[in-house]
Structures are given as C-alpha cells and as structure tokens.
Coordinates of C-alpha atoms in Angstrom, one line a residue:
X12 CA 14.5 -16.7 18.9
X13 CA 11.7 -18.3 17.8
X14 CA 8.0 -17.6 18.7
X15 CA 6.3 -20.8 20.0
X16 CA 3.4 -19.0 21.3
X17 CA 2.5 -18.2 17.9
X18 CA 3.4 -21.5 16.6
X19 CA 1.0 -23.4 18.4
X20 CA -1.6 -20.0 17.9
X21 CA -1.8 -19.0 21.6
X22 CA -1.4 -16.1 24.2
X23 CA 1.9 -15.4 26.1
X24 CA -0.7 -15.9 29.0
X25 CA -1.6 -19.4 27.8
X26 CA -2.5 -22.0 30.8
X27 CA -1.3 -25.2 30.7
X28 CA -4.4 -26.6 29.2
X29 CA -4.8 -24.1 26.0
X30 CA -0.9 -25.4 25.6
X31 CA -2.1 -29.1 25.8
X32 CA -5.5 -28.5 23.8
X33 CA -3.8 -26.6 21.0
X34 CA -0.7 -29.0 21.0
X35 CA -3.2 -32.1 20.2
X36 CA -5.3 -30.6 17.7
X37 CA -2.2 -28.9 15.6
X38 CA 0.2 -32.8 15.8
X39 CA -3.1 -34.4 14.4
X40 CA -3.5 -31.8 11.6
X41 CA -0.1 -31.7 10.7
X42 CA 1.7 -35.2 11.5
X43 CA 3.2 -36.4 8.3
X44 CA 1.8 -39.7 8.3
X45 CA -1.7 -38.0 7.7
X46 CA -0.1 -35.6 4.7
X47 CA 2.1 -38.0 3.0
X48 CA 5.2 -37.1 4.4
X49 CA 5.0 -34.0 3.3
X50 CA 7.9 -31.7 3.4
X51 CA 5.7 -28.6 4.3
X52 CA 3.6 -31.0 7.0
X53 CA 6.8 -32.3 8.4
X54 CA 8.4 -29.4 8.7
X55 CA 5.7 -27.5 10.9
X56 CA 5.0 -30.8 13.0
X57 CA 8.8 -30.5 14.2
X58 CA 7.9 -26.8 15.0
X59 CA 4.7 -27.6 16.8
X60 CA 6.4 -30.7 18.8
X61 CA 9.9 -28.3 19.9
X62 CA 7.3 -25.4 21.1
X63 CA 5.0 -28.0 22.7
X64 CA 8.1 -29.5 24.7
X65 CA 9.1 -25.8 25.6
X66 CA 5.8 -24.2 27.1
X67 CA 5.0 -27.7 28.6
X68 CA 7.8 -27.7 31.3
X69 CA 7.3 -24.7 33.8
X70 CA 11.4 -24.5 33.8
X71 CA 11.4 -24.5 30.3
X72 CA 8.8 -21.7 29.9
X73 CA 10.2 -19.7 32.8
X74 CA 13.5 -19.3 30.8
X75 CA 12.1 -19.1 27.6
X76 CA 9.8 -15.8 28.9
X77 CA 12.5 -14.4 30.6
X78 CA 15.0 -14.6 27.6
X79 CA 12.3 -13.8 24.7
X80 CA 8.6 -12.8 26.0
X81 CA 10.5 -9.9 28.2
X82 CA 13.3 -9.2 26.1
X83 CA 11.6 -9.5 22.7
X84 CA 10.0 -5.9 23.0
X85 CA 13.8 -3.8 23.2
X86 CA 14.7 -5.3 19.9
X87 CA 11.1 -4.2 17.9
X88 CA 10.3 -1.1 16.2
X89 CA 6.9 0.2 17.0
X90 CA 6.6 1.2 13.1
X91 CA 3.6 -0.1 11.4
X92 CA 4.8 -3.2 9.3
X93 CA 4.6 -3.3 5.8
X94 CA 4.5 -5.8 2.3
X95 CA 7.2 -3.8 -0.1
X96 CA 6.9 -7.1 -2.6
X97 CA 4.7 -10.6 -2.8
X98 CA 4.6 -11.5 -6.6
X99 CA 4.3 -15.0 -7.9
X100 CA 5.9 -15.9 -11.1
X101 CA 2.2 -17.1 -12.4
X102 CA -1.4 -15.9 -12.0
X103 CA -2.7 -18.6 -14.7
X104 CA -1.3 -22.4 -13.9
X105 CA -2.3 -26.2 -14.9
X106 CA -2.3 -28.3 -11.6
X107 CA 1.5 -29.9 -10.9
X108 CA 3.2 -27.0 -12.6
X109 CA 5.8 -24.9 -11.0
X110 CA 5.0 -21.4 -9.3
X111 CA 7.9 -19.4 -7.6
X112 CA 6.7 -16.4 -5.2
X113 CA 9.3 -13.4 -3.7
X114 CA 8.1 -12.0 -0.8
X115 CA 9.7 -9.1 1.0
X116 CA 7.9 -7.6 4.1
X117 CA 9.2 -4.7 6.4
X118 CA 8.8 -3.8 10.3
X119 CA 7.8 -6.9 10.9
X120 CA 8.6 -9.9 13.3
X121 CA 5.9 -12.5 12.8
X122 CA 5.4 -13.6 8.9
X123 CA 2.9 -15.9 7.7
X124 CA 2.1 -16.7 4.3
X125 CA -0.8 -19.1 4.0
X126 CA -1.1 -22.2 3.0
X127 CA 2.6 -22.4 3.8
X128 CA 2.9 -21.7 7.2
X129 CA 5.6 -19.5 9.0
X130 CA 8.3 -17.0 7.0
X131 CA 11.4 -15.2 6.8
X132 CA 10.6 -12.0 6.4
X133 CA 11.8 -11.7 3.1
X134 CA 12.7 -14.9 1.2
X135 CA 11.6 -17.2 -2.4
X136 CA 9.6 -20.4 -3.0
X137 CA 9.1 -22.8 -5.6
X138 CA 6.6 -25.2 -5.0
X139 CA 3.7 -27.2 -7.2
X140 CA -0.1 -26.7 -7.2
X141 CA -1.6 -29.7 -6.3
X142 CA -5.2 -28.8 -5.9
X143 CA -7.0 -25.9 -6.7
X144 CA -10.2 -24.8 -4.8
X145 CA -12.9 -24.1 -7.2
X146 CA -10.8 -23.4 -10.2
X147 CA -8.6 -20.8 -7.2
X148 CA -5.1 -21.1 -5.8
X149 CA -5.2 -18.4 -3.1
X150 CA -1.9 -17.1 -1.3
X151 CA -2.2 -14.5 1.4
X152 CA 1.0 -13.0 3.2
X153 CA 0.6 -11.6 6.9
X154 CA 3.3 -9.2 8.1
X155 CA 2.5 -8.7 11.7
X156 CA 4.6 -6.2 13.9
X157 CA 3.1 -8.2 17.4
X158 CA 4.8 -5.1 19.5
X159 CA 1.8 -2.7 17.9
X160 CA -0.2 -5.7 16.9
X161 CA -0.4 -4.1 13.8
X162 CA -0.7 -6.6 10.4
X163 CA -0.3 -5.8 7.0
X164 CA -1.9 -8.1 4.3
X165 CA -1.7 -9.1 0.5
X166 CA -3.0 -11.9 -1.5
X167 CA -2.3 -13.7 -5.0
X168 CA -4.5 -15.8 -6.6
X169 CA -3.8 -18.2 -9.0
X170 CA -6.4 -19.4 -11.7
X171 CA -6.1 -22.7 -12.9
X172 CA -6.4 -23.7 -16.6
X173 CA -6.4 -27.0 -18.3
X174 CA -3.4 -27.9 -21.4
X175 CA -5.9 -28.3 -24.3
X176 CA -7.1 -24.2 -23.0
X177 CA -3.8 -23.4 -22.7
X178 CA -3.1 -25.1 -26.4
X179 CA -6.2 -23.2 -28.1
X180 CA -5.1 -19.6 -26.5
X181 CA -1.6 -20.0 -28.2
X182 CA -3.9 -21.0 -31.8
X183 CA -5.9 -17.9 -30.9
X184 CA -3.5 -15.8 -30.6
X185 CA -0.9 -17.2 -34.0
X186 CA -4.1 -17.0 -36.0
X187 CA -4.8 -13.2 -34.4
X188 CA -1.4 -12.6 -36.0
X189 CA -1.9 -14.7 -39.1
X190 CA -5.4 -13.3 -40.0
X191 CA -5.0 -9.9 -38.4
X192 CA -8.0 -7.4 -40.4
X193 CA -6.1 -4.6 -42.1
X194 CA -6.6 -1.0 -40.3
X195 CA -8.7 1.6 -41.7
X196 CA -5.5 3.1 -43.6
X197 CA -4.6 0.2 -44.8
X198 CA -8.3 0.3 -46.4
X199 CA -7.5 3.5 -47.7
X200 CA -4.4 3.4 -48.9
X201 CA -5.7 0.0 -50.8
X202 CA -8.3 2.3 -52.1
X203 CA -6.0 4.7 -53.7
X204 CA -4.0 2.4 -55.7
X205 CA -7.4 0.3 -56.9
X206 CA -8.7 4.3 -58.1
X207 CA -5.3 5.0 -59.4
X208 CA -5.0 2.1 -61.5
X209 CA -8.6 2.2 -62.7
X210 CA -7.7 5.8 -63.8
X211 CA -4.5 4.7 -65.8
X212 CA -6.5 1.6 -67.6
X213 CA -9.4 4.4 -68.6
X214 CA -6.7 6.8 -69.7
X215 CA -4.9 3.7 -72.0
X216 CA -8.5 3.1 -73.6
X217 CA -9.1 6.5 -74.2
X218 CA -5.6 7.2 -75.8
X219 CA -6.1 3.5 -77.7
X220 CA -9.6 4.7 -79.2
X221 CA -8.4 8.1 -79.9
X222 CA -5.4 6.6 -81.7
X223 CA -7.4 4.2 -83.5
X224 CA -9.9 7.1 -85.2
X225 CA -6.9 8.9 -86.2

C-alpha cells in the first residue's frame, strides 16, 4: 500500500488541519498547469490529490490506519537500510542531454530520490537536464527504513559543460595523441643511433683518408 502520510510530508498523528495545510501548499507547487504539464509534476499531483481524498474523510482514514498504519510494522525488517547501487550514466552533461540513473536500495520501505520525488526501491530513469543550478545538477537518493527511522543517503552530481568545451576537449585530447613528447627512452635510444652513425661516418673518413695516402 501506499504511504500517503509521507506523500503529503506528515505524521501518522496528523490533525485535520496539518492534512488541509499541507494538501494546499503541495497541489499549488505541483499542479501541472504551473510546471507545463509536466509528466513528473503531474504525476505527484495525482499522488498528493488520492492521499488528500484518503486522510480527509475520517472513514477513509480509519480504514486506511487499520489496514496499513497498524499492519505496516509485521511486514518490515528492523535492519538498517542500505544504498547497494545509485550510478548515473554521466557526471559531465550539456543542458537537454540524456542522463539515465540505476538505483538499487535495500531494507527499505520509503525511497526518495530528489528532484524526482518518490521510488521503487530499485528501478532506472532516463530523463533530460533542463537547468542546472550554478553550473550543478544534484541527485540525492533517501532509503528510509520508517520502522527504525533509520535513512541511508547518496548523492550524484552532474557538472554541466557547454558543446564548443566539449568540442576543444576532444582536440585536446587527438592532438595529446598526435603530438605526444617522446619518453626519456625514446630519447635515448634516439641517442644511440645519432652516436652510432656519427661513429660509422668518422670510421668511413678515416678508412677514405687512410686509403687515399696509400
């Protein structure tokens, strides 16, 4: 079952008026018509609006505590959660390109990765970077085991670059190749032909001059 208490960020305890309060203020900040009908904005607006509509009606609540709130503690471990995996498939990105992360978390029944909102606890997503935050993307995954209230944490950050940096790292690197210094034994071993050969021209003159005063 789902958790509405977290999705609208409030205690099991929660009067009606923390339901209300924190109903209005998360529908204003996520109603698609203010995020451009976002998929992501949409998506957690239905969540918010279905747990609202739960926890508002005193039947509704009573059922839904009886059947998760009570009953959510016998299926839960009490060991301390865990992140086995959270890796993106990019640390460096130009904004509107396409990042996929893999996340896999362990012992835990609450996942969160922000911006994104709430996870399965193991899952993959491919999404665009529309605006970076001072040259930042920043991910962070929270594994949360709520029987221990215990949370685990990891972040990615993704820098952003710009094409024509991109473009003049590739040159950098081809002309690295390209123009690459030789080593010190290839200095040496230059240096031992150039001494060889000097020796062999000296040895023809001395054998021509010798030759010539016979």
């Amino acid at each position: 079952m789902k958790d509405y208490y977290y999705f609208l960020g409030i205690k099991d305890d929660a009067s009606e008026e923390d339901i209300k309060s924190a109903y209005r203020k998360l529908s204003m900040k996520y109603h698609p018509d203010k995020n451009h009908n976002d998929a992501f904005f949409s998506r957690r607006f239905m969540e918010i609006q279905e747990a609202y509509e739960t926890l508002s009606d005193p039947e509704l609540r009573r059922n839904y505590d009886f059947n998760f709130v009570s009953g959510r503690t016998a299926s839960r471990n009490s060991l301390p959660p865990a992140i086995k995996t959270f890796t993106s498939s990019k640390i460096h990105a130009i904004k509107g390109e396409e990042v996929i992360i893999k996340w896999n978390a362990i012992n835990a029944d609450v996942v969160k990765i922000v911006p994104f909102g709430l996870e399965k606890s193991y899952g993959e997503r491919t999404f665009k970077i529309t605006e970076f935050r001072n040259g930042k993307f920043v991910m962070i995954l929270h594994a949360t085991n709520s029987l221990t209230r215990q949370t685990a944490v990891q972040g990615i950050t993704i820098t952003e670059v710009f094409e024509n940096e991109r473009e003049r790292f590739r040159e950098n690197v081809e002309n690295l190749f390209q123009q690459r210094k030789p080593s010190d034994l290839e200095k040496q071993e230059k240096s031992k032909r150039t001494k060889i050969i000097i020796a062999v021209i000296l040895l023809a003159l001395a054998v021509f001059f010798l030759l010539k005063e016979i």
